Short mmCIF file of C-alpha atoms in Angstrom, two decimals:
data_model
loop_
_atom_site.label_atom_id
_atom_site.label_comp_id
_atom_site.label_asym_id
_atom_site.label_seq_id
_atom_site.Cartn_x
_atom_site.Cartn_y
_atom_site.Cartn_z
CA MET A 1 -18.84 7.44 -4.30
CA ALA A 2 -17.67 3.83 -4.34
CA ARG A 3 -18.57 1.80 -7.42
CA LEU A 4 -19.64 -1.27 -5.47
CA PRO A 5 -22.19 -1.46 -2.70
CA ILE A 6 -21.04 -2.69 0.69
CA ALA A 7 -20.64 -6.45 0.54
CA THR A 8 -23.16 -8.66 2.28
CA ARG A 9 -23.10 -12.36 3.02
CA GLU A 10 -25.64 -12.86 0.23
CA SER A 11 -23.62 -10.88 -2.33
CA VAL A 12 -20.42 -12.95 -2.11
CA PRO A 13 -19.93 -16.26 -3.92
CA GLU A 14 -21.86 -18.95 -2.09
CA ALA A 15 -18.80 -21.20 -1.76
CA GLN A 16 -16.95 -18.36 0.00
CA ARG A 17 -19.58 -17.37 2.57
CA ALA A 18 -17.91 -19.26 5.42
CA ILE A 19 -14.69 -17.32 4.73
CA PHE A 20 -16.72 -14.10 4.56
CA ASP A 21 -18.28 -14.87 7.95
CA GLU A 22 -14.87 -15.65 9.46
CA MET A 23 -13.29 -12.48 8.06
CA VAL A 24 -16.14 -10.20 9.12
CA GLN A 25 -16.03 -11.68 12.60
CA GLY A 26 -12.27 -11.05 12.76
CA LEU A 27 -12.60 -7.52 11.37
CA GLY A 28 -15.60 -6.66 13.51
CA ALA A 29 -17.61 -5.44 10.50
CA VAL A 30 -17.68 -5.45 6.72
CA PRO A 31 -14.99 -2.98 5.55
CA ARG A 32 -16.53 0.27 4.28
CA TYR A 33 -13.41 2.00 2.95
CA GLY A 34 -10.24 1.22 1.07
CA PRO A 35 -9.06 -2.04 -0.47
CA GLY A 36 -10.79 -4.23 2.08
CA SER A 37 -14.15 -2.89 0.94
CA VAL A 38 -13.38 -4.24 -2.55
CA LEU A 39 -11.55 -7.43 -1.64
CA ILE A 40 -14.29 -8.63 0.74
CA HIS A 41 -16.48 -9.24 -2.32
CA VAL A 42 -14.15 -12.20 -3.04
CA PRO A 43 -13.36 -13.44 0.47
CA LYS A 44 -10.87 -16.12 -0.55
CA ALA A 45 -8.76 -13.56 -2.43
CA HIS A 46 -9.12 -11.17 0.51
CA ARG A 47 -7.69 -13.84 2.82
CA TRP A 48 -4.63 -14.39 0.57
CA ALA A 49 -4.02 -10.66 0.11
CA THR A 50 -4.33 -10.10 3.85
CA GLY A 51 -1.83 -12.88 4.52
CA LEU A 52 0.77 -11.28 2.25
CA ASN A 53 0.10 -7.87 3.78
CA HIS A 54 0.55 -9.25 7.30
CA TYR A 55 3.84 -10.92 6.36
CA LEU A 56 5.19 -7.73 4.81
CA ARG A 57 4.13 -5.52 7.70
CA ASP A 58 4.93 -7.86 10.59
CA GLU A 59 7.71 -10.21 9.48
CA SER A 60 9.67 -8.31 6.84
CA SER A 61 13.37 -7.81 7.42
CA LEU A 62 12.94 -4.17 6.42
CA PRO A 63 12.68 -1.52 9.14
CA LYS A 64 9.25 0.12 9.54
CA LYS A 65 10.67 3.40 8.23
CA VAL A 66 11.65 1.74 4.95
CA GLN A 67 8.33 -0.12 4.70
CA GLU A 68 6.30 3.05 5.24
CA LEU A 69 8.42 5.06 2.79
CA ALA A 70 7.92 2.33 0.17
CA MET A 71 4.16 2.56 0.74
CA LEU A 72 4.24 6.34 0.35
CA VAL A 73 6.31 6.21 -2.84
CA THR A 74 3.82 3.71 -4.26
CA ALA A 75 0.83 5.80 -3.17
CA ARG A 76 2.32 8.98 -4.62
CA GLU A 77 3.39 7.42 -7.92
CA LEU A 78 -0.06 5.83 -8.36
CA ASP A 79 -1.99 8.86 -7.03
CA CYS A 80 -3.73 6.73 -4.41
CA GLN A 81 -5.39 8.99 -1.86
CA HIS A 82 -6.43 6.18 0.48
CA ILE A 83 -2.98 4.61 0.85
CA TRP A 84 -1.42 8.04 1.22
CA ASN A 85 -3.84 9.01 3.97
CA ALA A 86 -3.48 5.63 5.67
CA HIS A 87 0.33 5.81 5.79
CA ALA A 88 1.62 9.40 5.84
CA ALA A 89 1.27 9.78 9.61
CA SER A 90 2.64 6.30 10.32
CA ALA A 91 5.61 7.04 8.05
CA ARG A 92 6.38 10.09 10.15
CA GLN A 93 6.05 8.02 13.33
CA ALA A 94 8.40 5.41 11.87
CA GLY A 95 11.08 8.04 11.27
CA VAL A 96 10.46 9.42 7.78
CA GLY A 97 10.95 13.17 8.08
CA SER A 98 7.92 15.40 7.63
CA ASP A 99 9.89 17.39 5.07
CA ILE A 100 10.27 14.20 2.98
CA VAL A 101 6.61 13.24 3.40
CA ASP A 102 5.44 16.72 2.43
CA ALA A 103 7.80 16.97 -0.56
CA LEU A 104 6.68 13.56 -1.82
CA ARG A 105 3.03 14.54 -1.45
CA ASP A 106 3.47 17.86 -3.21
CA GLY A 107 5.76 16.57 -5.96
CA LYS A 108 8.57 18.90 -4.90
CA ALA A 109 12.30 18.30 -4.83
CA LEU A 110 13.18 15.97 -2.00
CA PRO A 111 15.47 17.21 0.76
CA GLY A 112 18.69 15.35 1.45
CA LEU A 113 17.86 11.68 1.81
CA ALA A 114 19.69 9.12 3.90
CA PRO A 115 21.10 6.25 1.80
CA ASP A 116 18.27 3.87 2.77
CA GLU A 117 15.64 6.50 1.91
CA ALA A 118 17.29 7.31 -1.41
CA ALA A 119 17.42 3.61 -2.30
CA VAL A 120 13.67 3.23 -1.69
CA VAL A 121 12.69 6.39 -3.56
CA HIS A 122 14.89 5.73 -6.59
CA PHE A 123 13.89 2.05 -6.82
CA GLY A 124 10.19 2.92 -6.68
CA ARG A 125 10.23 5.96 -8.90
CA GLU A 126 12.26 4.20 -11.58
CA PHE A 127 9.95 1.23 -11.63
CA PHE A 128 6.69 3.17 -11.63
CA ARG A 129 7.88 5.68 -14.21
CA THR A 130 9.80 3.41 -16.60
CA HIS A 131 8.54 -0.07 -15.65
CA ARG A 132 12.15 -1.07 -15.00
CA VAL A 133 14.76 -0.58 -12.29
CA SER A 134 18.23 0.41 -13.45
CA ARG A 135 21.30 -1.52 -12.36
CA GLY A 136 22.35 1.44 -10.22
CA ALA A 137 19.03 1.74 -8.38
CA PHE A 138 18.86 -2.03 -7.91
CA GLN A 139 22.43 -2.20 -6.62
CA ALA A 140 21.82 0.66 -4.18
CA ALA A 141 18.76 -1.15 -2.79
CA LEU A 142 20.67 -4.44 -2.62
CA GLU A 143 23.52 -2.80 -0.72
CA GLN A 144 21.11 -1.17 1.73
CA PHE A 145 18.75 -4.08 2.33
CA GLY A 146 20.40 -7.32 1.17
CA ARG A 147 18.76 -9.98 -0.99
CA GLN A 148 15.79 -10.66 1.26
CA GLY A 149 15.22 -6.96 1.82
CA VAL A 150 15.28 -5.98 -1.84
CA VAL A 151 12.83 -8.77 -2.65
CA GLU A 152 10.60 -7.57 0.19
CA LEU A 153 10.91 -3.98 -1.06
CA GLY A 154 9.59 -5.14 -4.44
CA LEU A 155 6.85 -7.13 -2.72
CA ILE A 156 5.75 -4.14 -0.65
CA MET A 157 5.56 -1.92 -3.70
CA GLY A 158 3.82 -4.65 -5.69
CA ASN A 159 1.35 -5.35 -2.89
CA TYR A 160 0.50 -1.69 -2.47
CA SER A 161 0.20 -1.38 -6.26
CA LEU A 162 -2.44 -4.11 -6.13
CA LEU A 163 -4.25 -2.25 -3.37
CA ALA A 164 -3.97 1.07 -5.23
CA LEU A 165 -5.40 -0.51 -8.37
CA LEU A 166 -8.42 -1.74 -6.41
CA ILE A 167 -8.87 1.55 -4.56
CA ASN A 168 -8.51 3.74 -7.64
CA SER A 169 -10.47 1.48 -10.04
CA PHE A 170 -13.37 0.92 -7.69
CA ASP A 171 -13.31 4.54 -6.52
CA THR A 172 -13.48 3.63 -2.84
CA ASP A 173 -14.35 6.34 -0.39
CA LEU A 174 -11.83 7.87 1.97
CA PRO A 175 -12.59 7.35 5.63
CA PRO A 176 -14.34 10.38 7.14
CA ASP A 177 -11.70 10.67 9.89
CA ARG A 178 -8.75 11.20 7.53
CA THR A 179 -6.13 13.61 8.81
CA GLU A 180 -3.74 14.11 5.89
CA PRO A 181 -4.10 16.68 3.13
CA LEU A 182 -5.19 15.19 -0.19
CA LEU A 183 -2.57 14.41 -2.79
CA PRO A 184 -2.50 17.06 -5.50
CA VAL A 185 -3.50 15.06 -8.59
#
C-alpha cells in the first residue's frame, strides 16, 4: 500500500497548481503507480525529473539496449520491483538476452556478456556495491561508449536511483497489469 494518497490539485503546493494541471492534462490522469505517483506531489520537481528522463531515453548517444540494461542493473542492485517490472520486457525487446535478464533478476552468474553489456554491468555493480567505480570498470565503459556515453551511463543509473529511492521509500504500488516475475528480495 502506497504511503501517500493519490495527489489532487488541492494537495499540491498552491504555487505549483498550474504545473500540476498542465502535467495531468499531458499524462491524461494523475499517476497512480511508480515514481510519477510520488513526484506529482511536487509538480515543479516532477517536470524537471521528467525532462531529464526524456533526454536520457530519447536523445542519449547510448543504444537502447545499453540504456535498458543500465536500468535493469540499477533496479536489481536497489531491489526496485517497479523499475524492474517496467523495463525487463523492454530490455529484451532492445536486445538484452532473456538469459541475462533472468540471471540478473535471480542473482545468478551471468552468461557470457558482450563487451558493451559487461561494461554496463561492471560499472553499475561496482558503484552500487562499493560507491566507487574502479579505473578498470571506468576505462571499459569509456572505451565502449566514449566520453558522452559514459557520462550518460552514469546519468541513467543516477536518474533511476532517484526513481528507485522514491518508489522504495514511498512504497508505491505495482501496476496491476505487471507481467514480470517479482525480484527475489
